[in-house]
mmCIF file with all atom_site columns, C-alpha atoms in Angstrom:
data_model
loop_
_atom_site.group_PDB
_atom_site.id
_atom_site.type_symbol
_atom_site.label_atom_id
_atom_site.label_alt_id
_atom_site.label_comp_id
_atom_site.label_asym_id
_atom_site.label_entity_id
_atom_site.label_seq_id
_atom_site.pdbx_PDB_ins_code
_atom_site.Cartn_x
_atom_site.Cartn_y
_atom_site.Cartn_z
_atom_site.occupancy
_atom_site.B_iso_or_equiv
_atom_site.pdbx_formal_charge
_atom_site.auth_seq_id
_atom_site.auth_comp_id
_atom_site.auth_asym_id
_atom_site.auth_atom_id
_atom_site.pdbx_PDB_model_num
ATOM 1   C CA . UNK M 1 1   ? 254.603 140.016 -39.971 1.00 78.00 ? 1   UNK M CA 1
ATOM 2   C CA . UNK M 1 2   ? 251.271 139.407 -38.362 1.00 88.00 ? 2   UNK M CA 1
ATOM 3   C CA . UNK M 1 3   ? 249.168 142.357 -37.364 1.00 94.00 ? 3   UNK M CA 1
ATOM 4   C CA . UNK M 1 4   ? 245.582 143.131 -36.426 1.00 97.00 ? 4   UNK M CA 1
ATOM 5   C CA . UNK M 1 5   ? 244.203 146.635 -36.734 1.00 97.00 ? 5   UNK M CA 1
ATOM 6   C CA . UNK M 1 6   ? 241.023 147.821 -35.096 1.00 98.00 ? 6   UNK M CA 1
ATOM 7   C CA . UNK M 1 7   ? 240.844 151.411 -36.210 1.00 96.00 ? 7   UNK M CA 1
ATOM 8   C CA . UNK M 1 8   ? 237.829 152.323 -34.093 1.00 97.00 ? 8   UNK M CA 1
ATOM 9   C CA . UNK M 1 9   ? 238.996 153.040 -30.563 1.00 97.00 ? 9   UNK M CA 1
ATOM 10  C CA . UNK M 1 10  ? 235.578 153.857 -29.129 1.00 97.00 ? 10  UNK M CA 1
ATOM 11  C CA . UNK M 1 11  ? 232.030 153.710 -30.449 1.00 97.00 ? 11  UNK M CA 1
ATOM 12  C CA . UNK M 1 12  ? 228.943 154.995 -28.708 1.00 97.00 ? 12  UNK M CA 1
ATOM 13  C CA . UNK M 1 13  ? 225.439 154.076 -29.835 1.00 97.00 ? 13  UNK M CA 1
ATOM 14  C CA . UNK M 1 14  ? 221.936 154.238 -28.483 1.00 97.00 ? 14  UNK M CA 1
ATOM 15  C CA . UNK M 1 15  ? 220.152 151.027 -27.647 1.00 97.00 ? 15  UNK M CA 1
ATOM 16  C CA . UNK M 1 16  ? 218.558 149.245 -30.632 1.00 97.00 ? 16  UNK M CA 1
ATOM 17  C CA . UNK M 1 17  ? 220.966 150.778 -33.127 1.00 97.00 ? 17  UNK M CA 1
ATOM 18  C CA . UNK M 1 18  ? 223.041 148.469 -35.324 1.00 97.00 ? 18  UNK M CA 1
ATOM 19  C CA . UNK M 1 19  ? 226.808 148.772 -34.995 1.00 98.00 ? 19  UNK M CA 1
ATOM 20  C CA . UNK M 1 20  ? 229.726 147.340 -36.969 1.00 98.00 ? 20  UNK M CA 1
ATOM 21  C CA . UNK M 1 21  ? 233.178 146.833 -35.495 1.00 98.00 ? 21  UNK M CA 1
ATOM 22  C CA . UNK M 1 22  ? 235.974 146.759 -38.048 1.00 98.00 ? 22  UNK M CA 1
ATOM 23  C CA . UNK M 1 23  ? 238.967 144.426 -38.082 1.00 98.00 ? 23  UNK M CA 1
ATOM 24  C CA . UNK M 1 24  ? 241.754 144.362 -40.667 1.00 98.00 ? 24  UNK M CA 1
ATOM 25  C CA . UNK M 1 25  ? 244.530 141.797 -40.454 1.00 97.00 ? 25  UNK M CA 1
ATOM 26  C CA . UNK M 1 26  ? 247.912 141.134 -42.040 1.00 95.00 ? 26  UNK M CA 1
ATOM 27  C CA . UNK M 1 27  ? 249.555 137.750 -42.423 1.00 91.00 ? 27  UNK M CA 1
ATOM 28  C CA . UNK M 1 28  ? 251.784 135.961 -44.917 1.00 88.00 ? 28  UNK M CA 1
ATOM 29  C CA . UNK M 1 29  ? 250.317 132.546 -44.162 1.00 84.00 ? 29  UNK M CA 1
ATOM 30  C CA . UNK M 1 30  ? 247.688 130.979 -46.366 1.00 84.00 ? 30  UNK M CA 1
ATOM 31  C CA . UNK M 1 31  ? 246.243 129.090 -43.407 1.00 84.00 ? 31  UNK M CA 1
ATOM 32  C CA . UNK M 1 32  ? 245.244 131.173 -40.444 1.00 88.00 ? 32  UNK M CA 1
ATOM 33  C CA . UNK M 1 33  ? 242.441 131.668 -37.956 1.00 89.00 ? 33  UNK M CA 1
ATOM 34  C CA . UNK M 1 34  ? 240.518 134.734 -36.910 1.00 93.00 ? 34  UNK M CA 1
ATOM 35  C CA . UNK M 1 35  ? 238.719 135.284 -33.631 1.00 95.00 ? 35  UNK M CA 1
ATOM 36  C CA . UNK M 1 36  ? 236.536 137.777 -31.855 1.00 97.00 ? 36  UNK M CA 1
ATOM 37  C CA . UNK M 1 37  ? 236.503 138.098 -28.075 1.00 97.00 ? 37  UNK M CA 1
ATOM 38  C CA . UNK M 1 38  ? 234.404 140.276 -25.794 1.00 97.00 ? 38  UNK M CA 1
ATOM 39  C CA . UNK M 1 39  ? 235.863 141.803 -22.621 1.00 96.00 ? 39  UNK M CA 1
ATOM 40  C CA . UNK M 1 40  ? 233.155 143.186 -20.328 1.00 94.00 ? 40  UNK M CA 1
ATOM 41  C CA . UNK M 1 41  ? 234.073 145.471 -17.415 1.00 89.00 ? 41  UNK M CA 1
ATOM 42  C CA . UNK M 1 42  ? 234.664 142.398 -15.237 1.00 86.00 ? 42  UNK M CA 1
ATOM 43  C CA . UNK M 1 43  ? 237.776 141.762 -17.331 1.00 88.00 ? 43  UNK M CA 1
ATOM 44  C CA . UNK M 1 44  ? 237.358 138.175 -18.493 1.00 90.00 ? 44  UNK M CA 1
ATOM 45  C CA . UNK M 1 45  ? 237.767 137.616 -22.229 1.00 95.00 ? 45  UNK M CA 1
ATOM 46  C CA . UNK M 1 46  ? 234.751 135.811 -23.629 1.00 96.00 ? 46  UNK M CA 1
ATOM 47  C CA . UNK M 1 47  ? 235.111 133.844 -26.861 1.00 95.00 ? 47  UNK M CA 1
ATOM 48  C CA . UNK M 1 48  ? 232.618 134.790 -29.565 1.00 96.00 ? 48  UNK M CA 1
ATOM 49  C CA . UNK M 1 49  ? 233.725 133.189 -32.834 1.00 93.00 ? 49  UNK M CA 1
ATOM 50  C CA . UNK M 1 50  ? 236.571 131.382 -34.619 1.00 90.00 ? 50  UNK M CA 1
ATOM 51  C CA . UNK M 1 51  ? 236.910 131.365 -38.397 1.00 90.00 ? 51  UNK M CA 1
ATOM 52  C CA . UNK M 1 52  ? 239.563 129.669 -40.542 1.00 87.00 ? 52  UNK M CA 1
ATOM 53  C CA . UNK M 1 53  ? 240.976 131.191 -43.690 1.00 89.00 ? 53  UNK M CA 1
ATOM 54  C CA . UNK M 1 54  ? 239.337 128.642 -45.968 1.00 87.00 ? 54  UNK M CA 1
ATOM 55  C CA . UNK M 1 55  ? 235.831 129.424 -44.825 1.00 86.00 ? 55  UNK M CA 1
ATOM 56  C CA . UNK M 1 56  ? 234.625 132.755 -46.124 1.00 84.00 ? 56  UNK M CA 1
ATOM 57  C CA . UNK M 1 57  ? 230.993 132.155 -45.375 1.00 85.00 ? 57  UNK M CA 1
ATOM 58  C CA . UNK M 1 58  ? 229.435 134.832 -43.273 1.00 86.00 ? 58  UNK M CA 1
ATOM 59  C CA . UNK M 1 59  ? 228.048 133.707 -39.957 1.00 88.00 ? 59  UNK M CA 1
ATOM 60  C CA . UNK M 1 60  ? 225.074 134.794 -37.943 1.00 89.00 ? 60  UNK M CA 1
ATOM 61  C CA . UNK M 1 61  ? 224.419 133.979 -34.317 1.00 91.00 ? 61  UNK M CA 1
ATOM 62  C CA . UNK M 1 62  ? 221.374 135.696 -32.917 1.00 94.00 ? 62  UNK M CA 1
ATOM 63  C CA . UNK M 1 63  ? 222.019 139.438 -33.015 1.00 95.00 ? 63  UNK M CA 1
ATOM 64  C CA . UNK M 1 64  ? 225.674 138.899 -33.944 1.00 96.00 ? 64  UNK M CA 1
ATOM 65  C CA . UNK M 1 65  ? 227.000 138.492 -37.465 1.00 95.00 ? 65  UNK M CA 1
ATOM 66  C CA . UNK M 1 66  ? 230.453 138.338 -38.971 1.00 95.00 ? 66  UNK M CA 1
ATOM 67  C CA . UNK M 1 67  ? 231.623 139.281 -42.445 1.00 95.00 ? 67  UNK M CA 1
ATOM 68  C CA . UNK M 1 68  ? 234.917 137.689 -43.528 1.00 95.00 ? 68  UNK M CA 1
ATOM 69  C CA . UNK M 1 69  ? 236.453 139.025 -46.770 1.00 94.00 ? 69  UNK M CA 1
ATOM 70  C CA . UNK M 1 70  ? 239.880 137.699 -47.726 1.00 93.00 ? 70  UNK M CA 1
ATOM 71  C CA . UNK M 1 71  ? 240.102 140.134 -50.647 1.00 93.00 ? 71  UNK M CA 1
ATOM 72  C CA . UNK M 1 72  ? 240.246 143.049 -48.220 1.00 95.00 ? 72  UNK M CA 1
ATOM 73  C CA . UNK M 1 73  ? 241.761 141.120 -45.267 1.00 96.00 ? 73  UNK M CA 1
ATOM 74  C CA . UNK M 1 74  ? 238.840 142.089 -43.105 1.00 96.00 ? 74  UNK M CA 1
ATOM 75  C CA . UNK M 1 75  ? 236.754 140.297 -40.525 1.00 97.00 ? 75  UNK M CA 1
ATOM 76  C CA . UNK M 1 76  ? 234.047 142.693 -39.396 1.00 97.00 ? 76  UNK M CA 1
ATOM 77  C CA . UNK M 1 77  ? 231.556 142.150 -36.605 1.00 97.00 ? 77  UNK M CA 1
ATOM 78  C CA . UNK M 1 78  ? 228.027 143.530 -36.581 1.00 97.00 ? 78  UNK M CA 1
ATOM 79  C CA . UNK M 1 79  ? 225.658 143.714 -33.646 1.00 97.00 ? 79  UNK M CA 1
ATOM 80  C CA . UNK M 1 80  ? 222.057 144.186 -34.664 1.00 97.00 ? 80  UNK M CA 1
ATOM 81  C CA . UNK M 1 81  ? 219.634 145.960 -32.330 1.00 97.00 ? 81  UNK M CA 1
ATOM 82  C CA . UNK M 1 82  ? 222.316 146.654 -29.738 1.00 97.00 ? 82  UNK M CA 1
ATOM 83  C CA . UNK M 1 83  ? 221.575 146.331 -26.037 1.00 97.00 ? 83  UNK M CA 1
ATOM 84  C CA . UNK M 1 84  ? 223.147 147.863 -22.942 1.00 96.00 ? 84  UNK M CA 1
ATOM 85  C CA . UNK M 1 85  ? 224.596 144.451 -22.059 1.00 95.00 ? 85  UNK M CA 1
ATOM 86  C CA . UNK M 1 86  ? 226.652 144.609 -25.266 1.00 97.00 ? 86  UNK M CA 1
ATOM 87  C CA . UNK M 1 87  ? 228.763 147.361 -23.720 1.00 97.00 ? 87  UNK M CA 1
ATOM 88  C CA . UNK M 1 88  ? 232.304 146.003 -23.578 1.00 97.00 ? 88  UNK M CA 1
ATOM 89  C CA . UNK M 1 89  ? 235.661 146.081 -25.297 1.00 98.00 ? 89  UNK M CA 1
ATOM 90  C CA . UNK M 1 90  ? 235.746 143.822 -28.331 1.00 98.00 ? 90  UNK M CA 1
ATOM 91  C CA . UNK M 1 91  ? 238.974 142.308 -29.593 1.00 98.00 ? 91  UNK M CA 1
ATOM 92  C CA . UNK M 1 92  ? 239.755 140.815 -32.958 1.00 98.00 ? 92  UNK M CA 1
ATOM 93  C CA . UNK M 1 93  ? 242.632 138.307 -32.983 1.00 96.00 ? 93  UNK M CA 1
ATOM 94  C CA . UNK M 1 94  ? 244.695 136.340 -35.492 1.00 94.00 ? 94  UNK M CA 1
ATOM 95  C CA . UNK M 1 95  ? 246.460 133.017 -35.140 1.00 89.00 ? 95  UNK M CA 1
ATOM 96  C CA . UNK M 1 96  ? 248.617 131.398 -37.768 1.00 78.00 ? 96  UNK M CA 1
ATOM 97  C CA . UNK M 1 97  ? 248.591 127.644 -38.226 1.00 67.00 ? 97  UNK M CA 1
ATOM 98  C CA . UNK M 1 98  ? 251.956 126.078 -38.842 1.00 53.00 ? 98  UNK M CA 1
ATOM 99  C CA . UNK M 1 99  ? 253.408 122.638 -38.774 1.00 47.00 ? 99  UNK M CA 1
ATOM 100 C CA . UNK M 1 100 ? 252.425 119.560 -36.883 1.00 42.00 ? 100 UNK M CA 1
ATOM 101 C CA . UNK M 1 101 ? 250.260 120.260 -33.901 1.00 44.00 ? 101 UNK M CA 1
ATOM 102 C CA . UNK M 1 102 ? 248.537 123.197 -35.438 1.00 49.00 ? 102 UNK M CA 1
ATOM 103 C CA . UNK M 1 103 ? 248.926 126.760 -34.341 1.00 51.00 ? 103 UNK M CA 1
ATOM 104 C CA . UNK M 1 104 ? 251.962 127.638 -32.296 1.00 61.00 ? 104 UNK M CA 1
ATOM 105 C CA . UNK M 1 105 ? 249.600 129.322 -29.936 1.00 67.00 ? 105 UNK M CA 1
ATOM 106 C CA . UNK M 1 106 ? 250.193 132.979 -30.513 1.00 78.00 ? 106 UNK M CA 1
ATOM 107 C CA . UNK M 1 107 ? 247.008 134.972 -30.617 1.00 91.00 ? 107 UNK M CA 1
ATOM 108 C CA . UNK M 1 108 ? 247.803 138.372 -32.077 1.00 94.00 ? 108 UNK M CA 1
ATOM 109 C CA . UNK M 1 109 ? 245.245 140.835 -30.778 1.00 97.00 ? 109 UNK M CA 1
ATOM 110 C CA . UNK M 1 110 ? 244.171 144.219 -32.033 1.00 97.00 ? 110 UNK M CA 1
ATOM 111 C CA . UNK M 1 111 ? 243.944 147.087 -29.578 1.00 97.00 ? 111 UNK M CA 1
ATOM 112 C CA . UNK M 1 112 ? 240.238 146.606 -29.178 1.00 97.00 ? 112 UNK M CA 1
ATOM 113 C CA . UNK M 1 113 ? 237.146 148.710 -29.749 1.00 98.00 ? 113 UNK M CA 1
ATOM 114 C CA . UNK M 1 114 ? 235.263 149.987 -26.727 1.00 98.00 ? 114 UNK M CA 1
ATOM 115 C CA . UNK M 1 115 ? 231.532 149.854 -27.390 1.00 98.00 ? 115 UNK M CA 1
ATOM 116 C CA . UNK M 1 116 ? 229.182 151.854 -25.202 1.00 97.00 ? 116 UNK M CA 1
ATOM 117 C CA . UNK M 1 117 ? 225.480 151.246 -25.647 1.00 97.00 ? 117 UNK M CA 1
ATOM 118 C CA . UNK M 1 118 ? 223.328 153.852 -23.962 1.00 97.00 ? 118 UNK M CA 1
ATOM 119 C CA . UNK M 1 119 ? 219.713 153.254 -22.983 1.00 95.00 ? 119 UNK M CA 1
ATOM 120 C CA . UNK D 2 1   ? 233.288 122.316 -16.616 1.00 57.00 ? 1   UNK D CA 1
ATOM 121 C CA . UNK D 2 2   ? 234.345 125.143 -14.328 1.00 80.00 ? 2   UNK D CA 1
ATOM 122 C CA . UNK D 2 3   ? 236.400 127.163 -16.777 1.00 93.00 ? 3   UNK D CA 1
ATOM 123 C CA . UNK D 2 4   ? 239.853 128.639 -16.346 1.00 96.00 ? 4   UNK D CA 1
ATOM 124 C CA . UNK D 2 5   ? 240.567 130.012 -12.893 1.00 96.00 ? 5   UNK D CA 1
ATOM 125 C CA . UNK D 2 6   ? 243.324 132.353 -11.757 1.00 97.00 ? 6   UNK D CA 1
ATOM 126 C CA . UNK D 2 7   ? 244.566 133.339 -8.331  1.00 97.00 ? 7   UNK D CA 1
ATOM 127 C CA . UNK D 2 8   ? 244.930 135.825 -6.901  1.00 97.00 ? 8   UNK D CA 1
ATOM 128 C CA . UNK D 2 9   ? 242.591 138.160 -8.753  1.00 96.00 ? 9   UNK D CA 1
ATOM 129 C CA . UNK D 2 10  ? 244.461 141.216 -7.530  1.00 97.00 ? 10  UNK D CA 1
ATOM 130 C CA . UNK D 2 11  ? 247.995 141.688 -6.265  1.00 97.00 ? 11  UNK D CA 1
ATOM 131 C CA . UNK D 2 12  ? 249.602 144.851 -4.990  1.00 98.00 ? 12  UNK D CA 1
ATOM 132 C CA . UNK D 2 13  ? 253.312 144.711 -4.328  1.00 97.00 ? 13  UNK D CA 1
ATOM 133 C CA . UNK D 2 14  ? 256.261 146.991 -3.802  1.00 97.00 ? 14  UNK D CA 1
ATOM 134 C CA . UNK D 2 15  ? 258.945 147.383 -6.401  1.00 97.00 ? 15  UNK D CA 1
ATOM 135 C CA . UNK D 2 16  ? 261.644 144.775 -6.001  1.00 97.00 ? 16  UNK D CA 1
ATOM 136 C CA . UNK D 2 17  ? 259.413 142.099 -4.486  1.00 98.00 ? 17  UNK D CA 1
ATOM 137 C CA . UNK D 2 18  ? 258.721 138.734 -6.090  1.00 98.00 ? 18  UNK D CA 1
ATOM 138 C CA . UNK D 2 19  ? 255.193 137.682 -7.011  1.00 98.00 ? 19  UNK D CA 1
ATOM 139 C CA . UNK D 2 20  ? 253.677 134.413 -8.174  1.00 98.00 ? 20  UNK D CA 1
ATOM 140 C CA . UNK D 2 21  ? 250.391 133.842 -9.964  1.00 97.00 ? 21  UNK D CA 1
ATOM 141 C CA . UNK D 2 22  ? 248.548 130.595 -10.447 1.00 98.00 ? 22  UNK D CA 1
ATOM 142 C CA . UNK D 2 23  ? 246.377 129.388 -13.314 1.00 98.00 ? 23  UNK D CA 1
ATOM 143 C CA . UNK D 2 24  ? 244.167 126.306 -13.322 1.00 97.00 ? 24  UNK D CA 1
ATOM 144 C CA . UNK D 2 25  ? 243.096 125.430 -16.866 1.00 96.00 ? 25  UNK D CA 1
ATOM 145 C CA . UNK D 2 26  ? 239.990 123.606 -18.012 1.00 94.00 ? 26  UNK D CA 1
ATOM 146 C CA . UNK D 2 27  ? 240.644 120.073 -16.846 1.00 91.00 ? 27  UNK D CA 1
ATOM 147 C CA . UNK D 2 28  ? 241.093 118.217 -20.132 1.00 87.00 ? 28  UNK D CA 1
ATOM 148 C CA . UNK D 2 29  ? 242.982 121.005 -21.910 1.00 90.00 ? 29  UNK D CA 1
ATOM 149 C CA . UNK D 2 30  ? 246.576 120.200 -22.841 1.00 89.00 ? 30  UNK D CA 1
ATOM 150 C CA . UNK D 2 31  ? 247.683 123.702 -23.828 1.00 90.00 ? 31  UNK D CA 1
ATOM 151 C CA . UNK D 2 32  ? 248.063 126.608 -21.446 1.00 93.00 ? 32  UNK D CA 1
ATOM 152 C CA . UNK D 2 33  ? 248.974 130.178 -22.391 1.00 94.00 ? 33  UNK D CA 1
ATOM 153 C CA . UNK D 2 34  ? 250.004 133.319 -20.525 1.00 96.00 ? 34  UNK D CA 1
ATOM 154 C CA . UNK D 2 35  ? 249.293 136.807 -21.839 1.00 96.00 ? 35  UNK D CA 1
ATOM 155 C CA . UNK D 2 36  ? 249.842 140.277 -20.469 1.00 97.00 ? 36  UNK D CA 1
ATOM 156 C CA . UNK D 2 37  ? 247.426 143.146 -21.009 1.00 97.00 ? 37  UNK D CA 1
ATOM 157 C CA . UNK D 2 38  ? 248.182 146.765 -20.212 1.00 96.00 ? 38  UNK D CA 1
ATOM 158 C CA . UNK D 2 39  ? 245.609 149.536 -20.067 1.00 92.00 ? 39  UNK D CA 1
ATOM 159 C CA . UNK D 2 40  ? 244.039 150.324 -23.414 1.00 91.00 ? 40  UNK D CA 1
ATOM 160 C CA . UNK D 2 41  ? 245.867 147.537 -25.225 1.00 94.00 ? 41  UNK D CA 1
ATOM 161 C CA . UNK D 2 42  ? 245.052 144.064 -26.409 1.00 96.00 ? 42  UNK D CA 1
ATOM 162 C CA . UNK D 2 43  ? 246.581 141.053 -24.679 1.00 96.00 ? 43  UNK D CA 1
ATOM 163 C CA . UNK D 2 44  ? 250.161 140.230 -25.648 1.00 95.00 ? 44  UNK D CA 1
ATOM 164 C CA . UNK D 2 45  ? 251.455 136.681 -25.753 1.00 94.00 ? 45  UNK D CA 1
ATOM 165 C CA . UNK D 2 46  ? 254.074 135.715 -23.176 1.00 95.00 ? 46  UNK D CA 1
ATOM 166 C CA . UNK D 2 47  ? 254.490 131.945 -23.295 1.00 93.00 ? 47  UNK D CA 1
ATOM 167 C CA . UNK D 2 48  ? 252.677 128.655 -23.695 1.00 90.00 ? 48  UNK D CA 1
ATOM 168 C CA . UNK D 2 49  ? 252.852 125.040 -22.594 1.00 91.00 ? 49  UNK D CA 1
ATOM 169 C CA . UNK D 2 50  ? 251.772 121.844 -24.208 1.00 88.00 ? 50  UNK D CA 1
ATOM 170 C CA . UNK D 2 51  ? 251.270 119.504 -21.299 1.00 89.00 ? 51  UNK D CA 1
ATOM 171 C CA . UNK D 2 52  ? 254.321 120.167 -19.090 1.00 91.00 ? 52  UNK D CA 1
ATOM 172 C CA . UNK D 2 53  ? 256.615 121.365 -21.884 1.00 90.00 ? 53  UNK D CA 1
ATOM 173 C CA . UNK D 2 54  ? 257.147 125.088 -22.365 1.00 90.00 ? 54  UNK D CA 1
ATOM 174 C CA . UNK D 2 55  ? 257.226 125.343 -26.161 1.00 86.00 ? 55  UNK D CA 1
ATOM 175 C CA . UNK D 2 56  ? 257.461 129.040 -26.902 1.00 85.00 ? 56  UNK D CA 1
ATOM 176 C CA . UNK D 2 57  ? 258.450 132.222 -25.133 1.00 87.00 ? 57  UNK D CA 1
ATOM 177 C CA . UNK D 2 58  ? 257.904 135.755 -26.320 1.00 88.00 ? 58  UNK D CA 1
ATOM 178 C CA . UNK D 2 59  ? 260.727 138.299 -26.207 1.00 86.00 ? 59  UNK D CA 1
ATOM 179 C CA . UNK D 2 60  ? 258.469 140.121 -23.740 1.00 84.00 ? 60  UNK D CA 1
ATOM 180 C CA . UNK D 2 61  ? 259.323 137.426 -21.221 1.00 87.00 ? 61  UNK D CA 1
ATOM 181 C CA . UNK D 2 62  ? 262.458 138.853 -19.655 1.00 90.00 ? 62  UNK D CA 1
ATOM 182 C CA . UNK D 2 63  ? 264.825 136.901 -17.410 1.00 93.00 ? 63  UNK D CA 1
ATOM 183 C CA . UNK D 2 64  ? 262.855 138.084 -14.404 1.00 96.00 ? 64  UNK D CA 1
ATOM 184 C CA . UNK D 2 65  ? 259.851 136.073 -15.550 1.00 96.00 ? 65  UNK D CA 1
ATOM 185 C CA . UNK D 2 66  ? 259.574 132.319 -15.204 1.00 96.00 ? 66  UNK D CA 1
ATOM 186 C CA . UNK D 2 67  ? 256.675 130.007 -15.839 1.00 96.00 ? 67  UNK D CA 1
ATOM 187 C CA . UNK D 2 68  ? 256.145 126.391 -14.952 1.00 96.00 ? 68  UNK D CA 1
ATOM 188 C CA . UNK D 2 69  ? 253.529 123.770 -15.491 1.00 96.00 ? 69  UNK D CA 1
ATOM 189 C CA . UNK D 2 70  ? 254.488 120.767 -13.391 1.00 91.00 ? 70  UNK D CA 1
ATOM 190 C CA . UNK D 2 71  ? 252.662 117.572 -14.306 1.00 87.00 ? 71  UNK D CA 1
ATOM 191 C CA . UNK D 2 72  ? 250.859 119.358 -17.097 1.00 85.00 ? 72  UNK D CA 1
ATOM 192 C CA . UNK D 2 73  ? 248.072 120.621 -14.878 1.00 91.00 ? 73  UNK D CA 1
ATOM 193 C CA . UNK D 2 74  ? 248.108 124.054 -13.229 1.00 96.00 ? 74  UNK D CA 1
ATOM 194 C CA . UNK D 2 75  ? 250.721 126.658 -14.102 1.00 97.00 ? 75  UNK D CA 1
ATOM 195 C CA . UNK D 2 76  ? 252.533 129.347 -12.170 1.00 97.00 ? 76  UNK D CA 1
ATOM 196 C CA . UNK D 2 77  ? 254.008 132.586 -13.443 1.00 97.00 ? 77  UNK D CA 1
ATOM 197 C CA . UNK D 2 78  ? 256.636 134.192 -11.239 1.00 97.00 ? 78  UNK D CA 1
ATOM 198 C CA . UNK D 2 79  ? 258.023 137.685 -11.597 1.00 97.00 ? 79  UNK D CA 1
ATOM 199 C CA . UNK D 2 80  ? 261.199 138.420 -9.683  1.00 97.00 ? 80  UNK D CA 1
ATOM 200 C CA . UNK D 2 81  ? 262.325 141.881 -8.614  1.00 97.00 ? 81  UNK D CA 1
ATOM 201 C CA . UNK D 2 82  ? 259.136 143.503 -9.864  1.00 97.00 ? 82  UNK D CA 1
ATOM 202 C CA . UNK D 2 83  ? 259.287 146.864 -11.601 1.00 96.00 ? 83  UNK D CA 1
ATOM 203 C CA . UNK D 2 84  ? 256.560 149.457 -12.048 1.00 96.00 ? 84  UNK D CA 1
ATOM 204 C CA . UNK D 2 85  ? 256.425 148.558 -15.740 1.00 95.00 ? 85  UNK D CA 1
ATOM 205 C CA . UNK D 2 86  ? 255.242 145.086 -14.777 1.00 97.00 ? 86  UNK D CA 1
ATOM 206 C CA . UNK D 2 87  ? 251.903 146.532 -13.663 1.00 97.00 ? 87  UNK D CA 1
ATOM 207 C CA . UNK D 2 88  ? 249.330 144.890 -15.913 1.00 97.00 ? 88  UNK D CA 1
ATOM 208 C CA . UNK D 2 89  ? 246.617 142.271 -16.116 1.00 97.00 ? 89  UNK D CA 1
ATOM 209 C CA . UNK D 2 90  ? 248.068 138.786 -16.489 1.00 97.00 ? 90  UNK D CA 1
ATOM 210 C CA . UNK D 2 91  ? 245.742 136.490 -18.373 1.00 97.00 ? 91  UNK D CA 1
ATOM 211 C CA . UNK D 2 92  ? 245.808 132.732 -18.623 1.00 97.00 ? 92  UNK D CA 1
ATOM 212 C CA . UNK D 2 93  ? 244.086 130.730 -21.342 1.00 95.00 ? 93  UNK D CA 1
ATOM 213 C CA . UNK D 2 94  ? 243.780 127.051 -22.156 1.00 93.00 ? 94  UNK D CA 1
ATOM 214 C CA . UNK D 2 95  ? 242.838 124.965 -25.159 1.00 90.00 ? 95  UNK D CA 1
ATOM 215 C CA . UNK D 2 96  ? 242.580 121.370 -26.271 1.00 86.00 ? 96  UNK D CA 1
ATOM 216 C CA . UNK D 2 97  ? 244.855 120.681 -29.207 1.00 77.00 ? 97  UNK D CA 1
ATOM 217 C CA . UNK D 2 98  ? 244.295 117.592 -31.274 1.00 71.00 ? 98  UNK D CA 1
ATOM 218 C CA . UNK D 2 99  ? 247.090 118.250 -33.740 1.00 61.00 ? 99  UNK D CA 1
ATOM 219 C CA . UNK D 2 100 ? 247.127 118.109 -37.520 1.00 60.00 ? 100 UNK D CA 1
ATOM 220 C CA . UNK D 2 101 ? 247.206 121.828 -38.223 1.00 52.00 ? 101 UNK D CA 1
ATOM 221 C CA . UNK D 2 102 ? 243.953 122.556 -36.463 1.00 60.00 ? 102 UNK D CA 1
ATOM 222 C CA . UNK D 2 103 ? 243.820 125.647 -34.279 1.00 63.00 ? 103 UNK D CA 1
ATOM 223 C CA . UNK D 2 104 ? 241.734 125.286 -31.189 1.00 79.00 ? 104 UNK D CA 1
ATOM 224 C CA . UNK D 2 105 ? 239.914 128.017 -29.363 1.00 88.00 ? 105 UNK D CA 1
ATOM 225 C CA . UNK D 2 106 ? 241.623 129.497 -26.336 1.00 92.00 ? 106 UNK D CA 1
ATOM 226 C CA . UNK D 2 107 ? 239.407 130.073 -23.306 1.00 94.00 ? 107 UNK D CA 1
ATOM 227 C CA . UNK D 2 108 ? 240.528 132.740 -20.908 1.00 96.00 ? 108 UNK D CA 1
ATOM 228 C CA . UNK D 2 109 ? 240.481 133.085 -17.158 1.00 96.00 ? 109 UNK D CA 1
ATOM 229 C CA . UNK D 2 110 ? 239.489 136.254 -15.280 1.00 95.00 ? 110 UNK D CA 1
ATOM 230 C CA . UNK D 2 111 ? 243.077 137.440 -14.994 1.00 96.00 ? 111 UNK D CA 1
ATOM 231 C CA . UNK D 2 112 ? 245.314 138.641 -12.171 1.00 97.00 ? 112 UNK D CA 1
ATOM 232 C CA . UNK D 2 113 ? 245.705 142.388 -11.936 1.00 97.00 ? 113 UNK D CA 1
ATOM 233 C CA . UNK D 2 114 ? 249.186 143.310 -10.700 1.00 98.00 ? 114 UNK D CA 1
ATOM 234 C CA . UNK D 2 115 ? 249.997 146.744 -9.325  1.00 98.00 ? 115 UNK D CA 1
ATOM 235 C CA . UNK D 2 116 ? 253.613 147.504 -8.534  1.00 97.00 ? 116 UNK D CA 1
ATOM 236 C CA . UNK D 2 117 ? 254.088 150.520 -6.279  1.00 96.00 ? 117 UNK D CA 1
#
C-alpha cells in the first residue's frame, strides 16, 4: 500500500531560522515519484519539486533544498533563512508509475505540515 | 498560460440539493484530475480523465458523484443530493502526459469550497 507520513503537524519558527519538514513514504513499486506542494492561506496548491525514484541527488533551489534518501524512504524539505512569506501548509506526495502512459494519476498526499514563520 | 481555473470558488447549498463545479485545465494538458480536501487533511484523489475518457475512479466517488469531460477540454463535477459530509474543498489539477512511464507534474487550480448546510 502507498502511504505518505508527515509526522510534524505544525512548526513555528522565527524569521531567518532554518527549518526542515519531514516526509516518509511507503510504496512497493521500484519506480515512483515524489513531490512537494505548498498551500498558502489562499488555498491553491503550488508545485515545488518532483523527484523520481532513480534520482537520489539532493536538489537546491534558492533557499529551498530537498534531501531524498531511499534507504530510509524519506524526502525531507529544508527552508534556509525562513521568511514570513514561507508561512503555509506544505504537502509531500507520492505517485507510482505503472504501465504504458506512465502514472495512473493518483497523488497520495500526506496530511501536511503547517509552517508559521513569525517576524 | 493562464493556469487551471475553477468555478465557482465558493458554494453554499442546503442538504439534498445538487451542485455542479467546473474546471478549466491548462490548455494543452490532456489529463485532468479531481481531488477532495477536508479540513486538516491532504487532498484525496477522486477521479481522472485522459482527454475525454474517465480512466480511474476512487472508492470515495460514491454514486451521487459524477464527472464529465466532454471534448477533452473543461470538466464538470456534479454532486447529487448533497450531504453535510460532502463539505470540503474540491480541487482540480491538470497535467500533460507524454506516455512511456513518465509521470508529469500536476498543476492545481484554486479549488471550490463547498459548504452543505
